[in-house]
Short mmCIF file of C-alpha atoms in Angstrom, two decimals:
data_model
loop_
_atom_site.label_atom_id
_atom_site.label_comp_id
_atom_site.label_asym_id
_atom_site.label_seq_id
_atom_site.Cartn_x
_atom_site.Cartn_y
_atom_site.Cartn_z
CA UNK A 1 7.40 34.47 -42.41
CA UNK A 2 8.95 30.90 -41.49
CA UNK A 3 11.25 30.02 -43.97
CA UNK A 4 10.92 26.10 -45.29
CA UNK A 5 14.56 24.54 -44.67
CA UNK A 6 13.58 21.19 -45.69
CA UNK A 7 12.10 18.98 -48.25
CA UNK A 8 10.64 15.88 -48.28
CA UNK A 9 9.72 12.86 -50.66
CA UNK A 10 8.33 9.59 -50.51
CA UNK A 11 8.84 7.00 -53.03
CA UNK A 12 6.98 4.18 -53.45
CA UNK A 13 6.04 1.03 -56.66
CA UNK A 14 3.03 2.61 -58.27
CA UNK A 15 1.88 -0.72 -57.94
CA UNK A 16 2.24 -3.60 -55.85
CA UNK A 17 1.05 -7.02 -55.66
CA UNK A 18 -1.18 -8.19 -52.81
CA UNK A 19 1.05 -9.99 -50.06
CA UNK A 20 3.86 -7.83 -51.29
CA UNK A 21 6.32 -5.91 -49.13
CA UNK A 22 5.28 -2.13 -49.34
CA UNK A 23 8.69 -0.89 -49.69
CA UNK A 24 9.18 2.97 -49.63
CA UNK A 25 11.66 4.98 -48.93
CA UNK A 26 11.57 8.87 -47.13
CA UNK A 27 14.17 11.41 -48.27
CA UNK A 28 14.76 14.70 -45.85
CA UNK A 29 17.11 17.17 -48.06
CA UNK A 30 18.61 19.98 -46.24
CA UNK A 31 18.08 23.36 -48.74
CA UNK A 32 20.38 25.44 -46.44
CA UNK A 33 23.84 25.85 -46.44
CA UNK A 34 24.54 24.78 -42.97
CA UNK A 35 24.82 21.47 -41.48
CA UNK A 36 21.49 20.61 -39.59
CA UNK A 37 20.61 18.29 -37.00
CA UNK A 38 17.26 16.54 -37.11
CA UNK A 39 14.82 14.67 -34.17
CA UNK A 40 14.41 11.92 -35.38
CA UNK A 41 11.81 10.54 -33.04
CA UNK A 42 8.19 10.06 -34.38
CA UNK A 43 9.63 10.07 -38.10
CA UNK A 44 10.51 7.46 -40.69
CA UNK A 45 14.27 8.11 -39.67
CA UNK A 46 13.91 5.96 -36.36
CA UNK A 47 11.95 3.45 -37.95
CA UNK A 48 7.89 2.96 -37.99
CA UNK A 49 7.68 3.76 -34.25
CA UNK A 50 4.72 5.81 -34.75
CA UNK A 51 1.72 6.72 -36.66
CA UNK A 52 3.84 9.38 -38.73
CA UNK A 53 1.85 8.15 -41.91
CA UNK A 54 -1.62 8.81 -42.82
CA UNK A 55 -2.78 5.94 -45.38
CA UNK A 56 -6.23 6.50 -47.00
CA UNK A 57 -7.89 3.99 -48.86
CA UNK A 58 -11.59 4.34 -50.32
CA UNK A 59 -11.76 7.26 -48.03
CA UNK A 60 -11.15 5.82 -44.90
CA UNK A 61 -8.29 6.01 -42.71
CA UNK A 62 -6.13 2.71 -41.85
CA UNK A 63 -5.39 2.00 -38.14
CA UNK A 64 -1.78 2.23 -36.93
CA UNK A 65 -0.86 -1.05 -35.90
CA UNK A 66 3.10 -0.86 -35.07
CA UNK A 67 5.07 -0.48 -32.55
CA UNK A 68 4.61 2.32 -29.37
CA UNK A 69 7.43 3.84 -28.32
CA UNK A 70 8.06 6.09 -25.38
CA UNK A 71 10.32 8.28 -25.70
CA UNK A 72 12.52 10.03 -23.09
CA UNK A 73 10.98 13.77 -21.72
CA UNK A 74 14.82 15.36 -23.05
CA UNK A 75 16.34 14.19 -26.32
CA UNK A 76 19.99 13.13 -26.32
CA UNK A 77 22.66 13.39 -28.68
CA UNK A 78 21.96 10.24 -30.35
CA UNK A 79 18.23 11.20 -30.82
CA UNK A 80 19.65 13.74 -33.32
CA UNK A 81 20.53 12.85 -37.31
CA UNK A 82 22.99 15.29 -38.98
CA UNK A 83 21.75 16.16 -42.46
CA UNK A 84 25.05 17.90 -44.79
CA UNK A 85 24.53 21.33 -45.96
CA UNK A 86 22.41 20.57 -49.39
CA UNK A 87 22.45 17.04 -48.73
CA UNK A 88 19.84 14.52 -48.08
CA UNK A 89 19.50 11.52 -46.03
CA UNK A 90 17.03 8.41 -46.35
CA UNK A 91 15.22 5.82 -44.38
CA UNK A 92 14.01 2.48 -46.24
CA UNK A 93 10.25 1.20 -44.41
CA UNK A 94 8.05 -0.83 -44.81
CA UNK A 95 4.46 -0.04 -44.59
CA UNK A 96 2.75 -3.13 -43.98
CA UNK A 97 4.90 -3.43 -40.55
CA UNK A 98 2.70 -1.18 -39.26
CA UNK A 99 -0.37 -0.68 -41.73
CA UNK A 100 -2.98 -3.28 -42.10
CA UNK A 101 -3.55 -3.54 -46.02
CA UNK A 102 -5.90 -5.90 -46.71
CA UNK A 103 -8.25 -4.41 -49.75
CA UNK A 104 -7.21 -4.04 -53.63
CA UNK A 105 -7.41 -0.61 -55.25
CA UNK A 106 -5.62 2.97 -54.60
CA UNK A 107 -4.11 4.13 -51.33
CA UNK A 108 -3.14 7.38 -50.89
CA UNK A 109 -0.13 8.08 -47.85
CA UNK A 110 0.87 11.36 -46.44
CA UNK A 111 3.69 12.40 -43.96
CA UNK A 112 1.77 13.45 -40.92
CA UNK A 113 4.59 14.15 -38.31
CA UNK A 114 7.10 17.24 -38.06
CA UNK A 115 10.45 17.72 -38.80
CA UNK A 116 12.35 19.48 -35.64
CA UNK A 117 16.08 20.89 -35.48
CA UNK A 118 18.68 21.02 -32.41
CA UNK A 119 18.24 24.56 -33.07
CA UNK A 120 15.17 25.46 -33.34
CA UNK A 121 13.02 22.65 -31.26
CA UNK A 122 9.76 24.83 -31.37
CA UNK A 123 9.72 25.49 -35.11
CA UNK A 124 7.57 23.08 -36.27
CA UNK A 125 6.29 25.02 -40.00
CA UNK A 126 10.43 23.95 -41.54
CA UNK A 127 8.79 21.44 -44.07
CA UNK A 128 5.92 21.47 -45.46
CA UNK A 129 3.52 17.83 -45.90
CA UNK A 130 3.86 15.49 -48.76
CA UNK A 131 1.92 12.38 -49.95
CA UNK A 132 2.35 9.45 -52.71
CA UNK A 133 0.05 6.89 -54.05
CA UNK A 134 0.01 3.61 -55.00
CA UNK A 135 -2.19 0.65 -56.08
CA UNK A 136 -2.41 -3.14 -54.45
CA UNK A 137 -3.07 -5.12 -57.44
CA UNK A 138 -4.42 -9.02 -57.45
CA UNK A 139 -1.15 -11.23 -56.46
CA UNK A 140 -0.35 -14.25 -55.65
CA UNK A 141 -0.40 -13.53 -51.56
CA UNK A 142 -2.85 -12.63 -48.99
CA UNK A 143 -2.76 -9.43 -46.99
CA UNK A 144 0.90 -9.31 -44.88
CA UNK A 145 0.46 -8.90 -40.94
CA UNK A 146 1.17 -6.20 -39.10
CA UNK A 147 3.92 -6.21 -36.06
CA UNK A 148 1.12 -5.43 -34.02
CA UNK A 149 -0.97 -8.30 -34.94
CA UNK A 150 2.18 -10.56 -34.70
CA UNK A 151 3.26 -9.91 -31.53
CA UNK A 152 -1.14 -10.33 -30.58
CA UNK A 153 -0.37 -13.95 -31.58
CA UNK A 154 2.81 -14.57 -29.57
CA UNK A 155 0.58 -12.91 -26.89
CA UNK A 156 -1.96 -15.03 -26.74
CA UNK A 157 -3.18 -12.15 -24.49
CA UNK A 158 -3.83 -14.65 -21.26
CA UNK A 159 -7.42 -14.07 -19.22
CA UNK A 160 -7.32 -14.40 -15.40
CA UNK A 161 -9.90 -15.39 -12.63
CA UNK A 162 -12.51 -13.50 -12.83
CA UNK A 163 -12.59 -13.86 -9.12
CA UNK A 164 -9.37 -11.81 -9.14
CA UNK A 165 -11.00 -9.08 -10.60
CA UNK A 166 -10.22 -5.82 -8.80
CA UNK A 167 -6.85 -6.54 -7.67
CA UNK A 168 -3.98 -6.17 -10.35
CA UNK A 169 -2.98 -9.23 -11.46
CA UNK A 170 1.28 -9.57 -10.66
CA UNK A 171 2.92 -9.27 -13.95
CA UNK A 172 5.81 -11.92 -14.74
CA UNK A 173 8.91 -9.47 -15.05
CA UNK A 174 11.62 -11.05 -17.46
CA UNK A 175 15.66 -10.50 -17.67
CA UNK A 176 17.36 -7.38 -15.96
CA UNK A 177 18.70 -7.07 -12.62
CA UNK A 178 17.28 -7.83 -9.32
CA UNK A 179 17.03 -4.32 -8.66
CA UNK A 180 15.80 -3.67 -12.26
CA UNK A 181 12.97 -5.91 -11.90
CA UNK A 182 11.96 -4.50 -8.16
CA UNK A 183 12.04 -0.90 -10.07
CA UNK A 184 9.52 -2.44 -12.74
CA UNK A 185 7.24 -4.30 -10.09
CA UNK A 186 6.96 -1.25 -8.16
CA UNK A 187 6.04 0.98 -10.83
CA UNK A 188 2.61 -1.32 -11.62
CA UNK A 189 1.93 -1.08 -8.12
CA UNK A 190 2.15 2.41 -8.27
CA UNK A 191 0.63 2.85 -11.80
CA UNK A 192 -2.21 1.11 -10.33
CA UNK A 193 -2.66 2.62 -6.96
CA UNK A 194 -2.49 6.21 -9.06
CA UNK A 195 -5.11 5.01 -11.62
CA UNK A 196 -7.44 4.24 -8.74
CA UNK A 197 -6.50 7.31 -7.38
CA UNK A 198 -7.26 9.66 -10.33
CA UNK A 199 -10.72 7.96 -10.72
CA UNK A 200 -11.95 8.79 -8.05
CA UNK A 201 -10.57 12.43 -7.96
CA UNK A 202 -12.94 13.27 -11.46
CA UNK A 203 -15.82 12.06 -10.10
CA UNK A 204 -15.25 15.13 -7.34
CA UNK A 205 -14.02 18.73 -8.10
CA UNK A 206 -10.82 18.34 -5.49
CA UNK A 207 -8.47 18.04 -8.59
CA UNK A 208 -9.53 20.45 -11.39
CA UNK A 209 -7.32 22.83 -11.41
CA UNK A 210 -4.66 20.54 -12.02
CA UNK A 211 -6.90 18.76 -14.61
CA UNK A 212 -7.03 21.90 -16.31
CA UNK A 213 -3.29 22.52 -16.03
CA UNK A 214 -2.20 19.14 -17.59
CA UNK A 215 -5.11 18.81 -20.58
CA UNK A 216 -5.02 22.14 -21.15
CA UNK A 217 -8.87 21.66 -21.27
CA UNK A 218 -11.67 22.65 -19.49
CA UNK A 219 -12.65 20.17 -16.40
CA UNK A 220 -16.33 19.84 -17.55
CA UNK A 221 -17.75 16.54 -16.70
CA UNK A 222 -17.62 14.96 -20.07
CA UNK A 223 -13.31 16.08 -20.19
CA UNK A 224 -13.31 14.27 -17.11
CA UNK A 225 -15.20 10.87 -17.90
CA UNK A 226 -13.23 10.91 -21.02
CA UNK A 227 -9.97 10.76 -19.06
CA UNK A 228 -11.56 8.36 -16.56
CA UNK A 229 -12.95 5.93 -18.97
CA UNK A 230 -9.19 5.60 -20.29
CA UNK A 231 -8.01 4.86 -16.39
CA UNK A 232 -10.76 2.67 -16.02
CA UNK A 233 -9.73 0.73 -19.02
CA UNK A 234 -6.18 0.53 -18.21
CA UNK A 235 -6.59 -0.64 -14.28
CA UNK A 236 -8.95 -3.26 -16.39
CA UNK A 237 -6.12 -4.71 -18.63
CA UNK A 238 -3.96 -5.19 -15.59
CA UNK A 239 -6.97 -7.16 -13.89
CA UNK A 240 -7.83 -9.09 -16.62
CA UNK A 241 -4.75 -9.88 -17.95
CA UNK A 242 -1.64 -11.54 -17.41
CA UNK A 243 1.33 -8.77 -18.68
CA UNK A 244 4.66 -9.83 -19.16
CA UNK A 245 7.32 -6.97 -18.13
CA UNK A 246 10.75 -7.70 -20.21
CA UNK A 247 13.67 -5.76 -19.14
CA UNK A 248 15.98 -5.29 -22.36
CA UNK A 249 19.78 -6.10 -21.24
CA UNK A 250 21.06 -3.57 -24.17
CA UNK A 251 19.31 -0.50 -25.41
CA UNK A 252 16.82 -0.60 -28.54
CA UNK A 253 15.79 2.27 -30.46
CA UNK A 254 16.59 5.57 -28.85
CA UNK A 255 13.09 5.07 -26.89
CA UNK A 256 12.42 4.09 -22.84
CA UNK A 257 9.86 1.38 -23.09
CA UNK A 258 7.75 0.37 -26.55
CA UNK A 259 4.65 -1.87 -27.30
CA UNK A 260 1.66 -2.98 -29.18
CA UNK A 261 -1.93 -2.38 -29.19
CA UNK A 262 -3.61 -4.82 -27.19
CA UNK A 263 -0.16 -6.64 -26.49
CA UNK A 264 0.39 -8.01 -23.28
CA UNK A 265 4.24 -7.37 -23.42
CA UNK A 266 5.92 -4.16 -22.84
CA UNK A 267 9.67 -4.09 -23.00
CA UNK A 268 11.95 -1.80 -21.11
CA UNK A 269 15.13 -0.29 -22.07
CA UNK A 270 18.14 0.12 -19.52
CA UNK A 271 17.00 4.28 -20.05
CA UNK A 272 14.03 3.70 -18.12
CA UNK A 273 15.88 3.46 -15.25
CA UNK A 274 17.89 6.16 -15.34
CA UNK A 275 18.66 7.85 -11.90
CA UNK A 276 16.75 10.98 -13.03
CA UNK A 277 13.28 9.11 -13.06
CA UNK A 278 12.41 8.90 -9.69
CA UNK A 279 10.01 5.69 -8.94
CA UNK A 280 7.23 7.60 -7.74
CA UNK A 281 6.85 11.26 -8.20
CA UNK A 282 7.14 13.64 -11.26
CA UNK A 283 5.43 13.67 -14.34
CA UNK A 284 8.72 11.72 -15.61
CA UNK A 285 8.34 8.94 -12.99
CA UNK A 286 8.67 5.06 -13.43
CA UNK A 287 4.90 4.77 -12.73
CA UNK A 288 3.79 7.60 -14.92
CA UNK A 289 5.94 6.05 -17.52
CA UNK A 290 4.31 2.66 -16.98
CA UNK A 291 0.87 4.48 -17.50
CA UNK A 292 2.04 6.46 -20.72
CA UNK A 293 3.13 2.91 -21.99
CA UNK A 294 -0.35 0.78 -20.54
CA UNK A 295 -1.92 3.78 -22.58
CA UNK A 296 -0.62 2.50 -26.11
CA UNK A 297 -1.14 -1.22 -25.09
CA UNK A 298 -4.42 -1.16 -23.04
CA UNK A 299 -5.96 2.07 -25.02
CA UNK A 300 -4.12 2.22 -28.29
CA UNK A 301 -3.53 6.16 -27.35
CA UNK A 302 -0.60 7.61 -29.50
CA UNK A 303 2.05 9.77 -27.69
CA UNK A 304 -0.68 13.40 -28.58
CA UNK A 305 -3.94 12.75 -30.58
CA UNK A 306 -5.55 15.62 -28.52
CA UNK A 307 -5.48 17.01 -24.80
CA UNK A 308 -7.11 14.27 -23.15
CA UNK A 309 -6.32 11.29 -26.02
CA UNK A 310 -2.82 11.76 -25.53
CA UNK A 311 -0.33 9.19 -23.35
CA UNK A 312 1.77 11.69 -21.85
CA UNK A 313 -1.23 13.81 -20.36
CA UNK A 314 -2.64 10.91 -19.08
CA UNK A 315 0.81 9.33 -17.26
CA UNK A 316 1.75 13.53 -15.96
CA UNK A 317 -2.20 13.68 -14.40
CA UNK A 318 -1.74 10.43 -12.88
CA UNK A 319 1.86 11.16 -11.41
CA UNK A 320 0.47 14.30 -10.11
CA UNK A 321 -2.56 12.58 -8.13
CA UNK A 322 0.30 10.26 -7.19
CA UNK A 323 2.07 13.12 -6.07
CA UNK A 324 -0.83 13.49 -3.70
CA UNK A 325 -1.14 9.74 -2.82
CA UNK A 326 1.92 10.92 -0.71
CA UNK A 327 -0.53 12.16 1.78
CA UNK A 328 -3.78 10.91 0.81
CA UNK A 329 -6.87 10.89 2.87
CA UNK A 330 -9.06 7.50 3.29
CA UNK A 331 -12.59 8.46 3.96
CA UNK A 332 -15.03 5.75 4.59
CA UNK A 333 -17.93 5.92 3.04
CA UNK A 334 -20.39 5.11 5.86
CA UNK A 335 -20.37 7.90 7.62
CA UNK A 336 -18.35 9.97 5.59
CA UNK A 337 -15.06 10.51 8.11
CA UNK A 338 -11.49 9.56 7.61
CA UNK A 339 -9.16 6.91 8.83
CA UNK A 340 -6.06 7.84 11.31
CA UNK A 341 -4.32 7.98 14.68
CA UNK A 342 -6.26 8.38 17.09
CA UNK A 343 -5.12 11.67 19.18
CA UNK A 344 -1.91 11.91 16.72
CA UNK A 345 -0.36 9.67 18.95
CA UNK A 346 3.36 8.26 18.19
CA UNK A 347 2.61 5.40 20.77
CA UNK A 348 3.21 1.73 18.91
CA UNK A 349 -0.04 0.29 18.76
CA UNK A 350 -2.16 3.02 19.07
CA UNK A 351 -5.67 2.91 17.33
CA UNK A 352 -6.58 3.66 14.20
CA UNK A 353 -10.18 4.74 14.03
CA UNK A 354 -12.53 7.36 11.99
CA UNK A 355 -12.86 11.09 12.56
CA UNK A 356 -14.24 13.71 11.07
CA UNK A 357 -11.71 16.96 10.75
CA UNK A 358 -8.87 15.94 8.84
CA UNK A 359 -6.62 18.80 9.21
CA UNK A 360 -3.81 17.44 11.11
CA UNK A 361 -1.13 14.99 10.17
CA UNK A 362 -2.70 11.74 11.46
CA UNK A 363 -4.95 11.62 9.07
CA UNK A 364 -2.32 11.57 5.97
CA UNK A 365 -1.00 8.53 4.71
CA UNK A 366 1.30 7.40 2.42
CA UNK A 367 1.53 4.20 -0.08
CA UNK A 368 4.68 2.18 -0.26
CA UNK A 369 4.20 -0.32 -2.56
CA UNK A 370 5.71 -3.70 -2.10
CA UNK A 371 5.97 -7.16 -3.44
CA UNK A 372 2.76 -9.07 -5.15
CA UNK A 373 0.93 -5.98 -5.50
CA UNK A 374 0.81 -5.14 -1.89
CA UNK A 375 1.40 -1.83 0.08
CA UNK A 376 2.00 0.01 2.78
CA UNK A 377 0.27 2.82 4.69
CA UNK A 378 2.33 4.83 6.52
CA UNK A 379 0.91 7.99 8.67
CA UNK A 380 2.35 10.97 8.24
CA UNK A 381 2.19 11.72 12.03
CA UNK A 382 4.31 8.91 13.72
CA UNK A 383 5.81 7.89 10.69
CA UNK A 384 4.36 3.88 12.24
CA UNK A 385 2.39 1.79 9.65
CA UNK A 386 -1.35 0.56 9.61
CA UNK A 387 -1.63 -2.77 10.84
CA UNK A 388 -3.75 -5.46 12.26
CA UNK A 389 -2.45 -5.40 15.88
CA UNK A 390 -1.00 -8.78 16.88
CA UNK A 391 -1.25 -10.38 13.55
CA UNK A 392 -4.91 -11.57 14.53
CA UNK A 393 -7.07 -13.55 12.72
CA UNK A 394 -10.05 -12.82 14.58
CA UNK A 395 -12.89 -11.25 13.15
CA UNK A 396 -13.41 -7.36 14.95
CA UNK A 397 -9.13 -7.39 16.00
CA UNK A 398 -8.35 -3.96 16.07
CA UNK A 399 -6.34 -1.89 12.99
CA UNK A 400 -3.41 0.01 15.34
CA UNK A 401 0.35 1.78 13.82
CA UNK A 402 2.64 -0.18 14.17
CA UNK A 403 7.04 0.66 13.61
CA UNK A 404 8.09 -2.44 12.56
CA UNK A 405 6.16 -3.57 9.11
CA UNK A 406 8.08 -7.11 8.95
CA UNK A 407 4.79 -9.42 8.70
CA UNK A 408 2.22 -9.80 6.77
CA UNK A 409 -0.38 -8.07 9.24
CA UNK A 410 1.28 -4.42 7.77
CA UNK A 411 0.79 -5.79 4.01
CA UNK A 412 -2.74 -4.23 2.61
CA UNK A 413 -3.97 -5.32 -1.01
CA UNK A 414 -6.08 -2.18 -2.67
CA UNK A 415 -9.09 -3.74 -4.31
CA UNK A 416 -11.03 -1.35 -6.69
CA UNK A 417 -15.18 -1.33 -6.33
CA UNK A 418 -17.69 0.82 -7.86
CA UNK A 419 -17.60 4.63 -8.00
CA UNK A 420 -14.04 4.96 -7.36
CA UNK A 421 -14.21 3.63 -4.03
CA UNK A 422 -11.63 0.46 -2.72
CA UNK A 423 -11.88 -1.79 -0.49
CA UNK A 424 -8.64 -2.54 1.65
CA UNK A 425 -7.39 -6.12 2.63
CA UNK A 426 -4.84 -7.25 5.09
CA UNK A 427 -2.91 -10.25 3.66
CA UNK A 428 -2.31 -11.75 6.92
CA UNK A 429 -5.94 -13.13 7.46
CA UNK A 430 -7.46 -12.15 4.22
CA UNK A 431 -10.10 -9.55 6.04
CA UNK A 432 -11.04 -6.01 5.38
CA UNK A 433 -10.62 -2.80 6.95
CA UNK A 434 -13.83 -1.38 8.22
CA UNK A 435 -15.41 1.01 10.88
CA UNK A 436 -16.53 -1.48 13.80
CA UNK A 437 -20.53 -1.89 13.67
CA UNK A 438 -20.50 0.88 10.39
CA UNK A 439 -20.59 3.22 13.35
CA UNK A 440 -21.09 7.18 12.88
CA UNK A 441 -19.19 8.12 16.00
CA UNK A 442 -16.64 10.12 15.52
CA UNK A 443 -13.94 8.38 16.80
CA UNK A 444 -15.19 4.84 16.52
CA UNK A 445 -12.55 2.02 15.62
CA UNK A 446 -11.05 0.87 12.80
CA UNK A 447 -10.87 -3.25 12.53
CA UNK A 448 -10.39 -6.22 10.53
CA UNK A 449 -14.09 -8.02 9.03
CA UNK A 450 -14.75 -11.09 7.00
CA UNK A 451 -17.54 -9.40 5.56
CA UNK A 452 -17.54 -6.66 3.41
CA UNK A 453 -20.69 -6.01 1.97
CA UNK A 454 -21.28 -3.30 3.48
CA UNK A 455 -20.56 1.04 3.22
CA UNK A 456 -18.37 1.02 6.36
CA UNK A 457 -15.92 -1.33 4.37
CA UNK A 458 -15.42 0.84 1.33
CA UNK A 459 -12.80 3.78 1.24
CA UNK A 460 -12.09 6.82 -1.26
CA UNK A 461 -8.39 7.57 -1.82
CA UNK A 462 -8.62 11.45 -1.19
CA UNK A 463 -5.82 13.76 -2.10
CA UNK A 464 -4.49 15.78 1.00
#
């Protein structure tokens, strides 16, 4: 039997005026005679930084509407609060930062979060629930606003083009270092390029097992359209919208990165650069990090409502397909084959064309993300990069790998479509990368086209 180390209480007015604060205050006593050390992430002790409350009023459940913090995958030593042998410690909040209360009568709250030691970070049955009630009484004020409906307003939450629709729109990165804001610019590249990625992977079976393995869920069809409609709405907010990507110059909170539902402004700590998140790969990567984050702004996803409604299963899935966009496959959908090398070749401008058995290197590509939402794509083979051979703006001038990706003809913008499939254009003449003539031969050429309204200019990002 698990022995309850802890108590806690909430204290609030039994009544409060309409427009009010809602000042309360939580008290954690230790009951044991030895000095413990608490997490305090995802409690009142680190502030309202997540839906740790639930508030009931008239039997319905108010919406969390603070702030969304991501926290770091390995707490540090000043993630920890001691609490005295016998002693007690208290946080003051306020619950209309993060509660919209807009309706007189009685609200009920309850604790709805779990209290975890240095010692024992898997116990989570050491104190038991607790709830208070109160009553919003006719005042003088109207209802208070939220953080989250605050920061909505400074927002302003900015529409673009429709015309650019399909193409991430470049965020405008503010403060931090050079370096810094490269590191943040990359990881929407990549957090896009893996969204794109992981759509199109559950609409096919080539990923389920590690569907399965990150949910913890079955990968039945409606598992995976759940998990798809939430990529689909993020890679949305980043078309439609114009984010703003502020790099904090000293550390806030104890978290990585934190936001608001439906903001358009996610802030950074210096921790989210730390040398052990590496920009690409890992479920701990900048990009998956910049999809566990999208998740609360875009989606309004807490950090684990369930397998698939949950921000941190969503950013590790996404880091694992982008795992795999290491050596992707690009299948055209024509005819069904995939783009490479022609004959593996590690000649500088050799062809790229279509083929059907993609079992050998030159069919594997990589994407290196660059500046203004552009990429690379590098072959596995030659280690050369896709290119439009001579820079040419004809229409029909041949795709070839190329060594030296200086100019704009190696620069490729992704460009979602339908049914997970993109379309690929070369920012050097603005035209797409097609199969010549939508041929079915195997072997038939990859090239440049002003058109693309048709199958043999629309690719599938495969994983290898």
């Amino acid at each position: 039997m698990v022995s309850i180390i802890f108590n806690m209480k909430l204290d609030l007015p039994k009544t409060i005026q309409m427009g009010d604060k809602l000042s309360g205050v939580f008290t954690l006593t230790n009951t044991t005679s030895e000095e413990q050390k608490v997490l305090i992430w995802k409690t009142p002790l680190e502030g309202l930084n997540s839906n740790c409350f639930k508030v009931i009023h008239s039997e319905k459940t108010i919406s969390y509407d603070g702030k969304f913090v991501l926290h770091p995958p390995t707490p540090s030593s000043n993630s920890y609060m001691s609490v005295p042998a016998g002693g007690s410690v208290t946080a003051d909040f306020d619950l209309s930062d993060a509660y919209f209360i807009e309706n007189l009568g009685t609200y009920e709250i309850e604790t709805q979060f779990k209290i975890l030691t240095a010692d024992e970070p898997n116990n989570t049955s050491i104190a038991s629930s607790v709830s208070a009630r109160f009553e919003i009484v006719e005042g003088g004020g109207s209802s208070r606003e939220t953080e989250g409906m605050r920061h909505r307003v400074k927002d302003n939450f900015t529409a673009v083009n429709a015309d650019d629709v399909g193409v991430a729109t470049a965020p405008t990165i503010v403060g931090g270092t050079t370096a810094q804001q490269t590191a943040v610019g990359n990881a929407w590249t990549n957090a896009y390029s893996s969204q794109l990625c992981s759509i199109s992977v559950l609409t096919r079976n080539d990923c389920d097992t590690i569907f399965k393995n990150t949910f913890k869920v079955d990968a039945t069809l409606e598992n995976k359209m759940t998990a798809s409609g939430y990529y689909s709405d993020m890679k949305a907010g980043m078309e439609d919208s114009a984010f703003s990507l502020t790099i904090n110059a000293t550390q806030i909170g104890v978290g990585i990165a934190y936001t608001y539902l439906n903001s358009t402004t996610i802030w950074f700590n210096p921790t989210y650069f730390n040398s052990a998140f590496k920009p690409i790969n890992g479920d701990f990567s900048q990009a998956a990090m910049m999809i566990q984050v999208l998740a609360h702004a875009v989606c309004g996803i807490q950090d684990c409502s369930d397998a698939i409604t949950c921000s941190y299963t969503l950013g590790y899935f996404s880091s694992r397909i982008q795992v795999l966009v290491d050596n992707i496959k690009l299948q055209v959908k024509s005819s069904e084959q995939y783009l490479n090398i022609s004959g593996a070749s590690m000649e500088n401008a050799a062809k790229a064309c279509q083929g059907s058995m993609p079992t050998t290197d030159n069919f594997l590509w990589k994407i290196i993300p660059q500046q203004d939402g552009y990429v690379q794509l590098q072959v596995k083979s030659s280690g050369q990069y896709l290119n439009i051979y001579g820079a040419s703006m004809d229409n029909s001038a041949k795709a070839c790998q190329g060594s030296i990706p200086t100019t704009d003809n190696f620069l490729w913008k992704i460009i979602s479509q339908q049914d997970g499939d993109v379309q690929l254009q070369v920012k050097s003449s603005g035209q797409y990368l097609n199969i010549y003539g939508a041929s079915m031969d195997n072997g038939a050429e990859a090239c440049q086209g002003n058109m693309p309204t048709t199958d043999n200019f629309l690719w599938k990002m495969l994983p290898a």
